[in-house]
Short mmCIF file of C-alpha atoms in Angstrom, two decimals:
data_model
loop_
_atom_site.label_atom_id
_atom_site.label_comp_id
_atom_site.label_asym_id
_atom_site.label_seq_id
_atom_site.Cartn_x
_atom_site.Cartn_y
_atom_site.Cartn_z
CA MET F 12 0.00 0.00 0.00
CA THR F 13 1.36 3.41 -0.98
CA GLU F 14 2.12 5.65 1.99
CA PHE F 15 1.04 9.28 1.54
CA ILE F 16 2.90 12.05 3.33
CA GLN F 17 0.93 15.03 4.62
CA GLY F 18 2.93 18.21 5.17
CA THR F 19 2.41 20.08 8.45
CA CYS F 20 4.28 23.32 7.76
CA LEU F 21 1.71 26.14 7.78
CA LEU F 22 4.09 28.91 6.71
CA MET F 23 5.55 29.52 3.25
CA CYS F 24 8.96 28.48 4.60
CA PRO F 25 9.68 25.88 7.29
CA GLU F 26 11.09 27.38 10.49
CA LYS F 27 14.24 25.24 10.31
CA GLU F 28 15.14 26.47 6.81
CA ARG F 29 14.30 30.07 7.68
CA TRP F 30 16.55 29.98 10.72
CA LEU F 31 19.40 28.33 8.79
CA ARG F 32 19.28 30.75 5.87
CA GLU F 33 19.09 33.70 8.25
CA LYS F 34 22.16 32.40 10.11
CA GLU F 35 24.14 31.77 6.89
CA GLY F 36 23.17 35.08 5.28
CA LEU F 37 21.25 33.35 2.48
CA LEU F 38 18.06 35.38 2.63
CA HIS F 39 16.80 36.98 -0.57
CA LYS F 40 16.14 40.72 -0.50
CA PHE F 41 12.43 39.93 -0.84
CA GLU F 42 12.50 37.92 2.40
CA ILE F 43 14.24 40.32 4.76
CA ASP F 44 12.51 42.00 7.70
CA GLU F 45 12.38 45.67 6.67
CA SER F 46 13.32 46.85 10.16
CA THR F 47 16.68 45.00 9.88
CA LYS F 48 17.36 45.81 6.21
CA GLY F 49 20.42 47.98 6.82
CA SER F 50 22.02 45.79 9.49
CA LYS F 51 25.02 43.54 9.04
CA HIS F 52 22.96 40.44 9.78
CA PRO F 53 19.41 41.07 8.54
CA LYS F 54 16.60 38.99 9.96
CA ALA F 55 14.03 36.97 8.05
CA ASP F 56 10.42 38.08 7.88
CA SER F 57 8.47 34.89 8.60
CA MET F 58 5.56 36.18 6.48
CA LYS F 59 7.76 36.83 3.43
CA THR F 60 10.32 34.01 3.50
CA ILE F 61 9.56 31.22 1.05
CA LYS F 62 11.04 27.75 0.94
CA CYS F 63 13.73 27.57 -1.74
CA PHE F 64 14.42 24.66 -4.07
CA SER F 65 16.97 22.10 -2.93
CA ARG F 66 18.19 19.01 -4.73
CA PRO F 67 17.99 15.65 -2.95
CA ALA F 68 21.33 14.87 -1.33
CA ALA F 69 22.84 12.20 0.87
CA GLY F 70 21.71 12.62 4.46
CA LEU F 71 18.96 15.10 3.54
CA VAL F 72 15.49 13.92 4.53
CA MET F 73 13.02 15.19 1.92
CA THR F 74 9.96 13.51 3.43
CA ASP F 75 9.90 15.19 6.85
CA PRO F 76 6.27 16.45 7.23
CA ASN F 77 7.55 19.46 9.19
CA GLN F 78 9.44 20.63 6.08
CA LEU F 79 6.53 20.10 3.68
CA ARG F 80 3.70 22.56 3.01
CA PRO F 81 0.17 21.16 2.54
CA ALA F 82 -1.89 22.11 -0.53
CA PRO F 83 -3.63 25.20 0.96
CA VAL F 84 -0.25 26.69 1.90
CA LEU F 85 1.14 25.97 -1.57
CA LEU F 86 -1.87 27.70 -3.17
CA PHE F 87 -1.38 30.66 -0.83
CA THR F 88 2.32 30.79 -1.70
CA ILE F 89 1.61 30.92 -5.43
CA ARG F 90 -0.91 33.71 -4.93
CA TYR F 91 1.61 35.63 -2.81
CA LEU F 92 4.34 35.24 -5.44
CA PHE F 93 2.12 36.49 -8.26
CA THR F 94 0.42 39.35 -6.39
CA LYS F 95 3.23 40.65 -4.18
CA ILE F 96 6.45 39.72 -6.01
CA ALA F 97 5.69 39.47 -9.74
CA THR F 98 4.15 42.95 -9.73
CA ARG F 99 7.16 44.73 -8.19
CA THR F 100 8.59 47.63 -10.15
CA ASP F 101 11.40 48.68 -7.79
CA VAL F 102 13.83 46.02 -9.07
CA ASN F 103 14.94 44.60 -12.42
CA TRP F 104 12.28 42.05 -13.39
CA ILE F 105 14.96 39.41 -14.02
CA VAL F 106 15.53 39.45 -10.23
CA VAL F 107 11.80 38.88 -9.77
CA TYR F 108 11.84 36.05 -12.32
CA ASP F 109 14.83 34.26 -10.75
CA PHE F 110 13.23 34.38 -7.30
CA ILE F 111 9.81 33.16 -8.45
CA PHE F 112 11.29 30.50 -10.74
CA ASP F 113 13.24 28.96 -7.83
CA ARG F 114 10.31 29.11 -5.40
CA LEU F 115 7.97 27.51 -7.94
CA ARG F 116 10.43 24.62 -8.31
CA SER F 117 10.21 24.14 -4.56
CA ILE F 118 6.41 24.11 -4.76
CA ARG F 119 6.55 21.47 -7.51
CA GLN F 120 8.88 19.45 -5.29
CA ASP F 121 6.45 19.58 -2.36
CA ILE F 122 3.59 18.53 -4.66
CA ALA F 123 5.53 15.49 -5.92
CA ILE F 124 6.69 14.33 -2.48
CA GLN F 125 3.19 14.53 -0.99
CA ARG F 126 1.44 13.14 -4.09
CA ILE F 127 -1.20 15.82 -3.81
CA ASN F 128 -4.52 14.80 -5.38
CA THR F 129 -5.32 15.45 -9.04
CA SER F 130 -7.73 18.38 -8.82
CA ILE F 131 -5.53 20.37 -6.40
CA SER F 132 -2.41 19.58 -8.44
CA ILE F 133 -4.17 20.98 -11.51
CA GLN F 134 -4.94 24.20 -9.62
CA LEU F 135 -1.28 24.46 -8.64
CA PHE F 136 0.25 23.68 -12.05
CA GLU F 137 -1.97 25.94 -14.19
CA PRO F 138 -0.59 29.25 -12.81
CA ILE F 139 2.96 27.84 -12.93
CA VAL F 140 2.52 27.14 -16.65
CA ARG F 141 1.17 30.66 -17.21
CA PHE F 142 4.16 32.18 -15.42
CA LEU F 143 6.67 30.28 -17.57
CA VAL F 144 4.83 31.24 -20.78
CA TYR F 145 4.59 34.87 -19.67
CA SER F 146 8.28 34.98 -18.72
CA ALA F 147 9.32 33.52 -22.08
CA GLN F 148 7.76 36.57 -23.76
CA ARG F 149 8.75 39.25 -21.25
CA LEU F 150 12.40 38.20 -21.11
CA CYS F 151 12.95 36.91 -24.66
CA GLU F 152 15.23 39.80 -25.64
CA ARG F 153 17.46 39.49 -22.56
CA ASN F 154 21.04 38.31 -22.85
CA ILE F 155 21.53 34.60 -22.11
CA SER F 156 23.65 35.57 -19.09
CA GLU F 157 20.45 36.99 -17.57
CA PHE F 158 17.74 34.72 -18.94
CA ASN F 159 18.20 31.25 -20.36
CA GLY F 160 15.18 30.71 -22.58
CA LYS F 161 16.06 27.06 -23.16
CA ILE F 162 15.94 26.24 -19.45
CA ASN F 163 12.68 28.14 -19.04
CA HIS F 164 11.24 26.24 -22.01
CA GLN F 165 12.46 22.91 -20.62
CA HIS F 166 10.59 23.53 -17.35
CA LEU F 167 7.56 24.76 -19.28
CA VAL F 168 7.45 21.53 -21.29
CA GLU F 169 7.79 19.46 -18.10
CA CYS F 170 4.99 21.36 -16.35
CA ILE F 171 2.47 21.45 -19.19
CA THR F 172 3.13 17.78 -20.02
CA HIS F 173 2.46 16.86 -16.39
CA LEU F 174 -0.67 19.04 -16.46
CA LEU F 175 -2.00 17.14 -19.48
CA ILE F 176 -1.46 13.87 -17.59
CA LEU F 177 -3.42 15.32 -14.66
CA TYR F 178 -6.26 16.27 -17.02
CA HIS F 179 -6.30 12.70 -18.35
CA GLU F 180 -6.45 11.36 -14.80
CA SER F 181 -9.31 13.75 -14.07
CA ASP F 182 -11.18 12.56 -17.18
CA SER F 183 -10.73 8.95 -16.08
CA SER F 184 -11.71 9.57 -12.47
CA GLU F 185 -15.19 9.08 -11.10
CA LEU F 186 -14.28 10.75 -7.84
CA ASP F 187 -14.69 14.33 -9.05
CA GLY F 188 -18.23 15.66 -9.09
CA ALA F 189 -19.83 17.23 -12.15
CA MET F 190 -19.40 20.77 -10.78
CA GLU F 191 -15.72 20.13 -10.03
CA LYS F 192 -15.13 18.95 -13.60
CA ILE F 193 -16.86 22.05 -14.99
CA ARG F 194 -14.65 24.29 -12.84
CA LEU F 195 -11.48 22.51 -13.93
CA ASN F 196 -12.54 22.65 -17.58
CA ASN F 197 -12.86 26.45 -17.44
CA ASP F 198 -9.08 26.76 -17.12
CA ARG F 199 -8.37 23.67 -19.19
CA HIS F 200 -9.59 25.39 -22.38
CA GLN F 201 -6.73 27.84 -22.06
CA MET F 202 -4.13 25.23 -21.08
CA GLU F 203 -4.99 22.99 -24.03
CA ALA F 204 -4.72 26.01 -26.35
CA LEU F 205 -1.34 26.87 -24.82
CA TYR F 206 -0.09 23.34 -25.50
CA ILE F 207 -1.22 23.51 -29.15
CA LEU F 208 0.51 26.89 -29.66
CA LEU F 209 3.71 25.82 -27.94
CA ASN F 210 3.79 22.85 -30.35
CA MET F 211 2.65 24.82 -33.39
CA GLY F 212 2.58 22.69 -36.54
CA ASN F 213 3.29 19.48 -34.62
CA THR F 214 1.15 16.62 -35.95
CA GLU F 215 1.05 14.76 -32.62
CA ALA F 216 -0.22 17.88 -30.82
CA LEU F 217 -2.84 18.46 -33.52
CA THR F 218 -3.95 14.82 -33.42
CA ARG F 219 -4.27 15.03 -29.64
CA ALA F 220 -6.35 18.21 -29.98
CA LEU F 221 -8.76 16.45 -32.33
CA GLN F 222 -9.33 13.77 -29.69
CA LEU F 223 -10.12 16.17 -26.84
CA PRO F 224 -13.55 16.04 -25.16
CA LEU F 225 -16.09 17.86 -27.34
CA ASP F 226 -16.66 20.82 -24.99
CA ILE F 227 -12.90 21.46 -24.80
CA ARG F 228 -12.32 21.01 -28.52
CA ARG F 229 -15.11 23.43 -29.42
CA SER F 230 -13.93 26.23 -27.12
CA PRO F 231 -12.89 29.42 -29.00
CA ASP F 232 -9.31 29.32 -27.65
CA VAL F 233 -8.72 25.74 -28.78
CA GLN F 234 -10.41 26.27 -32.15
CA LEU F 235 -8.31 29.34 -32.98
CA SER F 236 -5.10 27.70 -31.75
CA MET F 237 -5.78 24.68 -33.97
CA LYS F 238 -6.31 26.94 -37.00
CA ILE F 239 -2.96 28.65 -36.35
CA SER F 240 -1.15 25.36 -35.82
CA PHE F 241 -2.64 23.80 -38.94
CA ALA F 242 -1.76 26.88 -41.02
CA TRP F 243 1.82 26.59 -39.81
CA TYR F 244 1.85 22.86 -40.56
CA LEU F 245 0.99 23.82 -44.16
CA ASN F 246 3.74 26.49 -44.14
CA ASN F 247 1.05 29.14 -44.59
CA TYR F 248 2.97 31.74 -42.59
CA ALA F 249 0.72 34.61 -43.72
CA ARG F 250 -2.43 32.96 -42.31
CA ALA F 251 -0.70 31.85 -39.11
CA CYS F 252 0.59 35.37 -38.42
CA SER F 253 -2.74 36.99 -39.29
CA LEU F 254 -4.53 34.82 -36.73
CA ILE F 255 -2.07 35.20 -33.82
CA PRO F 256 -3.19 38.76 -32.87
CA GLN F 257 -6.75 37.42 -32.42
CA LEU F 258 -5.59 35.32 -29.44
CA SER F 259 -5.86 36.45 -25.82
CA PRO F 260 -2.60 37.98 -24.47
CA ILE F 261 -1.30 34.89 -22.64
CA LEU F 262 -1.94 32.77 -25.75
CA VAL F 263 -0.10 35.32 -27.89
CA CYS F 264 2.84 34.89 -25.51
CA ALA F 265 2.73 31.14 -26.18
CA ALA F 266 2.53 31.60 -29.96
CA MET F 267 5.46 34.01 -29.88
CA THR F 268 7.74 31.29 -28.50
CA ASN F 269 7.74 30.00 -32.10
CA ILE F 270 8.10 33.35 -33.89
CA GLN F 271 11.84 32.99 -34.53
CA LYS F 272 11.33 29.67 -36.35
CA LEU F 273 8.26 30.99 -38.12
CA ARG F 274 10.04 34.09 -39.43
CA ARG F 275 13.08 32.10 -40.51
CA THR F 276 10.94 29.68 -42.50
CA ALA F 277 8.85 32.50 -43.98
CA LEU F 278 11.94 34.38 -45.14
CA LYS F 279 13.33 31.22 -46.70
CA ILE F 280 10.08 30.55 -48.58
CA MET F 281 9.92 34.16 -49.73
CA SER F 282 13.53 34.01 -50.93
CA SER F 283 12.36 31.40 -53.42
CA GLY F 284 8.91 32.80 -54.17
CA TYR F 285 10.08 36.40 -54.65
CA ASN F 286 13.51 35.54 -56.06
CA SER F 287 14.69 38.46 -58.22
CA LYS F 288 17.76 40.46 -59.16
CA VAL F 289 15.75 43.66 -59.60
CA PHE F 290 12.36 43.72 -57.90
CA THR F 291 12.15 44.30 -54.15
CA PHE F 292 9.55 43.54 -51.49
CA PRO F 293 8.33 46.43 -49.27
CA GLY F 294 9.81 46.20 -45.80
CA LEU F 295 6.79 47.75 -44.09
CA LYS F 296 4.59 45.07 -45.66
CA LEU F 297 6.93 42.36 -44.37
CA GLN F 298 6.88 44.02 -40.94
CA GLU F 299 3.09 43.78 -40.90
CA LEU F 300 3.01 40.29 -42.39
CA LEU F 301 5.41 38.69 -39.90
CA LEU F 302 4.32 40.68 -36.82
CA TYR F 303 7.50 42.72 -36.44
CA LYS F 304 7.06 45.70 -34.14
CA ASP F 305 10.03 47.64 -35.50
CA ILE F 306 11.39 48.03 -39.05
CA ASP F 307 14.90 47.86 -37.55
CA LYS F 308 14.13 44.29 -36.47
CA VAL F 309 13.24 43.49 -40.09
CA ARG F 310 16.57 44.95 -41.19
CA ALA F 311 18.45 42.93 -38.54
CA ASP F 312 16.85 39.65 -39.65
CA CYS F 313 17.52 40.40 -43.31
CA MET F 314 21.20 40.94 -42.52
CA LEU F 315 21.23 37.77 -40.42
CA PHE F 316 19.91 35.66 -43.32
CA GLY F 317 21.96 37.35 -46.04
CA LEU F 318 19.11 39.32 -47.63
CA THR F 319 19.66 42.78 -49.09
CA PHE F 320 17.79 45.54 -47.25
CA THR F 321 17.81 48.89 -49.04
CA ASP F 322 15.58 51.92 -48.47
CA GLN F 323 13.27 49.81 -46.29
CA ASN F 324 12.82 47.27 -49.09
CA ILE F 325 14.07 43.68 -49.31
CA LEU F 326 15.71 42.05 -52.29
CA PHE F 327 14.95 38.36 -52.03
CA GLN F 328 17.50 36.11 -53.71
CA LYS F 329 17.34 32.38 -53.12
CA ALA F 330 21.07 31.86 -53.66
CA ASN F 331 21.98 34.40 -50.98
CA PHE F 332 19.79 32.99 -48.19
CA LYS F 333 21.99 31.74 -45.31
CA ASP F 334 20.48 28.33 -44.72
CA GLN F 335 22.84 27.52 -41.85
CA VAL F 336 21.25 30.19 -39.64
CA GLN F 337 18.58 28.36 -37.64
CA LEU F 338 16.67 31.16 -35.92
CA ALA F 339 15.72 34.79 -36.46
CA HIS F 340 16.37 37.37 -33.74
CA PRO F 341 14.06 37.23 -30.69
CA GLU F 342 11.56 40.05 -30.32
CA MET F 343 8.87 40.99 -27.83
CA TYR F 344 5.40 41.31 -29.29
CA TYR F 345 4.08 43.37 -26.39
CA THR F 346 5.66 46.35 -24.64
CA HIS F 347 6.99 45.99 -21.09
CA HIS F 348 4.24 48.34 -19.91
CA PHE F 349 1.50 46.22 -21.49
CA LEU F 350 2.95 43.00 -20.09
CA HIS F 351 3.27 44.46 -16.62
CA ASN F 352 -0.37 45.52 -16.69
CA LEU F 353 -1.36 41.90 -17.39
CA LEU F 354 -0.20 40.98 -13.88
CA PRO F 355 -1.29 39.41 -11.60
CA HIS F 356 -4.64 38.22 -12.97
CA THR F 357 -3.17 36.72 -16.14
CA LEU F 358 -1.07 34.36 -14.02
CA LEU F 359 -3.79 33.39 -11.59
CA LYS F 360 -6.75 32.88 -13.93
CA PRO F 361 -7.54 32.87 -17.66
CA MET F 362 -7.66 36.24 -19.40
#
């Protein structure tokens, strides 16, 4: 018989860890008691300190109930992170991201150790997925020394894949009542659409979407996401890009994780379709077509792929396209101001 562990820690950080990190000077600036901020040995604020992620190691007991937070505390911690930390404007947002990213890993660790039930796990993983999607867009132009998009994407794939498994378990379970399933499905529409957009053009993702329960498959988010994915599967970059702005903001963030590949493929196709030694293609039209926000970004990508950019026009020549370049330059679709105004509700519930 499987033994389930129930955490007993009712604070966001166990007392033992808080005391140890305070003693070793390992408190984050977000966790310090304001009254001791300027002192040589600042104290922890028990209402702000959050359990950090730690890898399993020899001699470290990971299953001590006193060090584990039960589901209500984990839900509270996520809400605190997204309402009190994610919305801060007094520090570089990369500092905010690094802190939240680590603390969310710790939450995922507590979920796994306690084997928290399906419906609660879904409630915990949905906002985590939104945060990783949101961060991929907000930080996409940052230097890799500040933000590693590949690592963020790796964790995003892990989380959304696990979430899909939880949805399958929920579908197969007879324990959840009808009202509970309706509530879970409200957020599931968005999560399924996110998965489709993150795997744009992928036949397995499209096949899975076609096999979703009817009420999920017919939701506007899923329908539009499937149209975009199918257009991209057919290399119809113009249709895919024309549909993306119709998505809700968090879904646009998901679609934009593929924009570098999409633009690269589009420019390669156009280098053949508009191949010429004389006639040029208007740069402003290309900017509109491929969702560029700045004509300078169009110029930068043209230079990257060996295309001639003159007087805001592009000379497409198939022979000059640099096929070895795998991705276009990253670019934010939304402004920082717009993205900041999406918080915190975008992370905590569909929008």
